[in-house]
C-alpha positions as a printed NumPy array, in Angstrom:
array([[ -99.748,  183.132,   59.736],
       [-101.328,  180.476,   61.915],
       [-104.834,  180.953,   63.288],
       [-105.502,  179.013,   66.47 ],
       [-109.261,  178.703,   66.162],
       [-109.623,  178.119,   69.877],
       [-108.287,  181.643,   70.425],
       [-109.983,  183.669,   67.668],
       [-112.923,  186.016,   68.116],
       [-116.447,  184.796,   67.223],
       [-117.029,  184.812,   63.488],
       [-113.353,  184.731,   62.514],
       [-113.346,  180.994,   61.799],
       [-116.285,  181.393,   59.411],
       [-114.52 ,  184.204,   57.542],
       [-111.329,  182.179,   57.192],
       [-113.132,  179.085,   55.925],
       [-115.446,  180.971,   53.572],
       [-112.571,  183.01 ,   52.134],
       [-110.351,  180.029,   51.382],
       [-112.679,  177.151,   50.475],
       [-113.894,  178.504,   47.133],
       [-115.883,  178.035,   45.066],
       [-118.522,  176.241,   47.102],
       [-121.658,  174.858,   45.425],
       [-124.952,  176.182,   46.719],
       [-127.596,  173.877,   48.17 ],
       [-130.916,  175.688,   47.852],
       [-132.794,  173.548,   50.343],
       [-136.555,  173.251,   50.381],
       [-138.249,  171.804,   53.459],
       [-141.691,  171.731,   55.063],
       [-142.421,  172.264,   58.742],
       [-144.889,  170.301,   60.871],
       [-147.624,  172.833,   60.06 ],
       [-147.097,  172.465,   56.314],
       [-145.323,  175.792,   55.764],
       [-142.699,  175.592,   53.02 ],
       [-139.195,  176.867,   53.618],
       [-136.396,  177.595,   51.146],
       [-132.877,  178.644,   52.109],
       [-129.393,  178.555,   50.531],
       [-126.365,  176.872,   52.121],
       [-122.836,  176.833,   50.733],
       [-121.25 ,  174.407,   53.179],
       [-122.403,  171.634,   50.853],
       [-121.26 ,  168.901,   48.491],
       [-121.955,  165.36 ,   47.296],
       [-120.22 ,  162.69 ,   49.358],
       [-120.606,  159.427,   47.464],
       [-122.62 ,  157.495,   44.895],
       [-123.061,  153.981,   46.383],
       [-125.434,  154.93 ,   47.892],
       [-125.798,  158.479,   46.535],
       [-125.239,  160.861,   49.44 ],
       [-124.675,  164.545,   50.068],
       [-123.816,  166.641,   53.087],
       [-124.932,  170.086,   54.205],
       [-123.494,  172.094,   57.055],
       [-126.157,  174.315,   58.64 ],
       [-124.732,  177.031,   60.86 ],
       [-126.701,  178.531,   63.766],
       [-129.203,  181.258,   62.988],
       [-129.843,  184.411,   64.988],
       [-132.616,  182.661,   66.886],
       [-130.763,  179.384,   67.347],
       [-131.412,  176.318,   65.22 ],
       [-132.356,  177.356,   61.693],
       [-135.769,  176.431,   60.301],
       [-134.165,  174.219,   57.641],
       [-132.319,  172.175,   60.263],
       [-135.376,  171.86 ,   62.467],
       [-137.579,  170.813,   59.546],
       [-135.124,  168.132,   58.418],
       [-134.916,  166.729,   61.942],
       [-138.699,  166.807,   62.381],
       [-139.737,  165.384,   58.996],
       [-136.651,  163.522,   57.743],
       [-137.121,  164.891,   54.223],
       [-135.709,  167.706,   52.11 ],
       [-134.842,  168.671,   48.549],
       [-131.584,  170.232,   47.403],
       [-132.18 ,  172.51 ,   44.433],
       [-129.244,  173.91 ,   42.465],
       [-128.93 ,  177.592,   41.598],
       [-128.401,  178.875,   38.071],
       [-127.239,  182.369,   37.173],
       [-130.811,  183.391,   36.357],
       [-131.934,  182.461,   39.873],
       [-129.327,  184.47 ,   41.778],
       [-131.697,  187.195,   42.987],
       [-134.402,  184.742,   44.024],
       [-131.856,  182.64 ,   45.889],
       [-130.523,  185.717,   47.662],
       [-134.054,  186.703,   48.677],
       [-134.504,  183.355,   50.436],
       [-131.388,  184.024,   52.523],
       [-133.425,  186.556,   54.53 ],
       [-133.832,  185.843,   58.248],
       [-137.608,  185.576,   58.035],
       [-139.424,  184.546,   61.217],
       [-140.738,  180.981,   61.559],
       [-143.994,  180.452,   59.713],
       [-143.068,  182.74 ,   56.801],
       [-142.547,  180.879,   53.536],
       [-139.59 ,  182.044,   51.445],
       [-141.319,  180.485,   48.436],
       [-143.781,  183.355,   48.494],
       [-141.166,  186.005,   49.244],
       [-139.022,  184.993,   46.265],
       [-141.85 ,  184.116,   43.869],
       [-140.839,  180.465,   43.702],
       [-143.098,  177.764,   42.316],
       [-143.328,  174.528,   44.316],
       [-143.615,  171.377,   42.226],
       [-144.446,  167.949,   43.606],
       [-141.56 ,  165.569,   44.199],
       [-141.74 ,  161.852,   43.399],
       [-140.113,  160.237,   46.468],
       [-140.593,  162.759,   49.284],
       [-143.45 ,  164.986,   50.408],
       [-141.341,  168.168,   50.186],
       [-141.74 ,  170.009,   46.867],
       [-138.912,  170.967,   44.558],
       [-138.33 ,  174.506,   43.301],
       [-139.734,  174.434,   39.77 ],
       [-137.346,  177.123,   38.516],
       [-134.23 ,  175.14 ,   39.501],
       [-132.516,  173.306,   36.614],
       [-131.569,  170.36 ,   38.836],
       [-132.848,  169.021,   42.149],
       [-132.107,  166.124,   44.49 ],
       [-134.876,  164.526,   46.532],
       [-133.387,  163.427,   49.85 ],
       [-134.121,  161.712,   53.122],
       [-132.117,  162.316,   56.263],
       [-129.515,  159.551,   56.557],
       [-128.033,  161.075,   59.69 ],
       [-127.865,  164.441,   61.411],
       [-124.997,  165.301,   63.718],
       [-124.923,  168.263,   66.04 ],
       [-121.399,  169.66 ,   65.654],
       [-122.184,  172.639,   67.881],
       [-125.021,  173.818,   70.158],
       [-127.121,  174.97 ,   67.182],
       [-124.932,  173.754,   64.296],
       [-126.015,  170.713,   62.305],
       [-124.298,  168.471,   59.774],
       [-126.93 ,  166.728,   57.657],
       [-126.03 ,  163.697,   55.573],
       [-128.771,  163.046,   53.075],
       [-129.434,  159.994,   50.953],
       [-130.432,  161.025,   47.437],
       [-133.491,  159.128,   46.231],
       [-134.142,  160.903,   42.933],
       [-132.405,  163.407,   40.67 ],
       [-134.395,  165.834,   38.533],
       [-132.679,  167.557,   35.609],
       [-134.453,  169.662,   33.005],
       [-134.793,  167.689,   29.794],
       [-132.929,  170.286,   27.734],
       [-129.773,  169.711,   29.781],
       [-129.765,  165.903,   29.458],
       [-127.512,  164.754,   26.618],
       [-127.823,  161.005,   27.119],
       [-130.201,  159.762,   29.798],
       [-129.102,  156.121,   29.586],
       [-125.443,  156.993,   30.184],
       [-126.15 ,  159.836,   32.61 ],
       [-124.532,  162.503,   30.447],
       [-125.506,  166.075,   31.314],
       [-124.645,  169.369,   29.597],
       [-123.064,  170.792,   32.739],
       [-121.866,  174.104,   31.236],
       [-125.381,  174.835,   29.99 ],
       [-126.743,  174.55 ,   33.555],
       [-124.938,  177.816,   34.334],
       [-124.665,  177.017,   38.027],
       [-123.457,  179.484,   40.637],
       [-120.923,  178.878,   43.378],
       [-120.311,  180.836,   46.554],
       [-117.154,  182.844,   46.877],
       [-116.129,  185.02 ,   49.803],
       [-118.03 ,  187.833,   51.495],
       [-120.788,  188.853,   49.097],
       [-119.013,  187.322,   46.09 ],
       [-120.508,  184.615,   43.894],
       [-118.732,  182.645,   41.194],
       [-120.047,  181.569,   37.805],
       [-119.062,  178.147,   36.489],
       [-118.253,  179.188,   32.908],
       [-114.468,  179.664,   33.255],
       [-113.235,  176.083,   32.949],
       [-110.275,  174.091,   31.621],
       [-109.606,  170.395,   31.169],
       [-106.958,  167.999,   32.448],
       [-106.859,  164.26 ,   31.86 ],
       [-106.197,  162.214,   34.996],
       [-102.892,  160.336,   34.704],
       [-102.887,  156.525,   34.634],
       [-100.22 ,  154.385,   36.262],
       [ -98.221,  152.606,   33.581],
       [ -96.186,  150.294,   35.853]])
């Protein structure tokens, strides 16, 4: 079946994309508004985009009231932190997905602990096993209230117990126990893995 997205009902495109592009990593984004109120929200239209320089991208869909607080805060301040979500943090992450009104901090709602970052003024989520401190490299409006944020990663924080070799950048990825987004209300754990060696051209 072919879906002509110019002809589908509102919301159908999201369902098709979310049901087929799986698993998607979760960017648990912390920001601060102009009044100093902290915000935390999860986004699964997210991935890293390069390493020279280190960059990532987050797609922020419109909220019920228009531009989401996360998008507005990134535009206003130019700073944000992407925190990753482990299995143990699933409920807290889900709590921060609530459509709280502006001025309400999801840190308090979810019992999250802010911890000072080293390169940006926005705090990290202390409970997260890995976090990326970012500045806004560019922000592109792809719709009236839909924003694509490309962030430059300035610093990476990983809990010491998950670092196997700091000099070589080796991390115990399975031990992080990170969650991915599935479809609907489904989430995916990262424990079911297999290995394949990339082929090398012998010509």
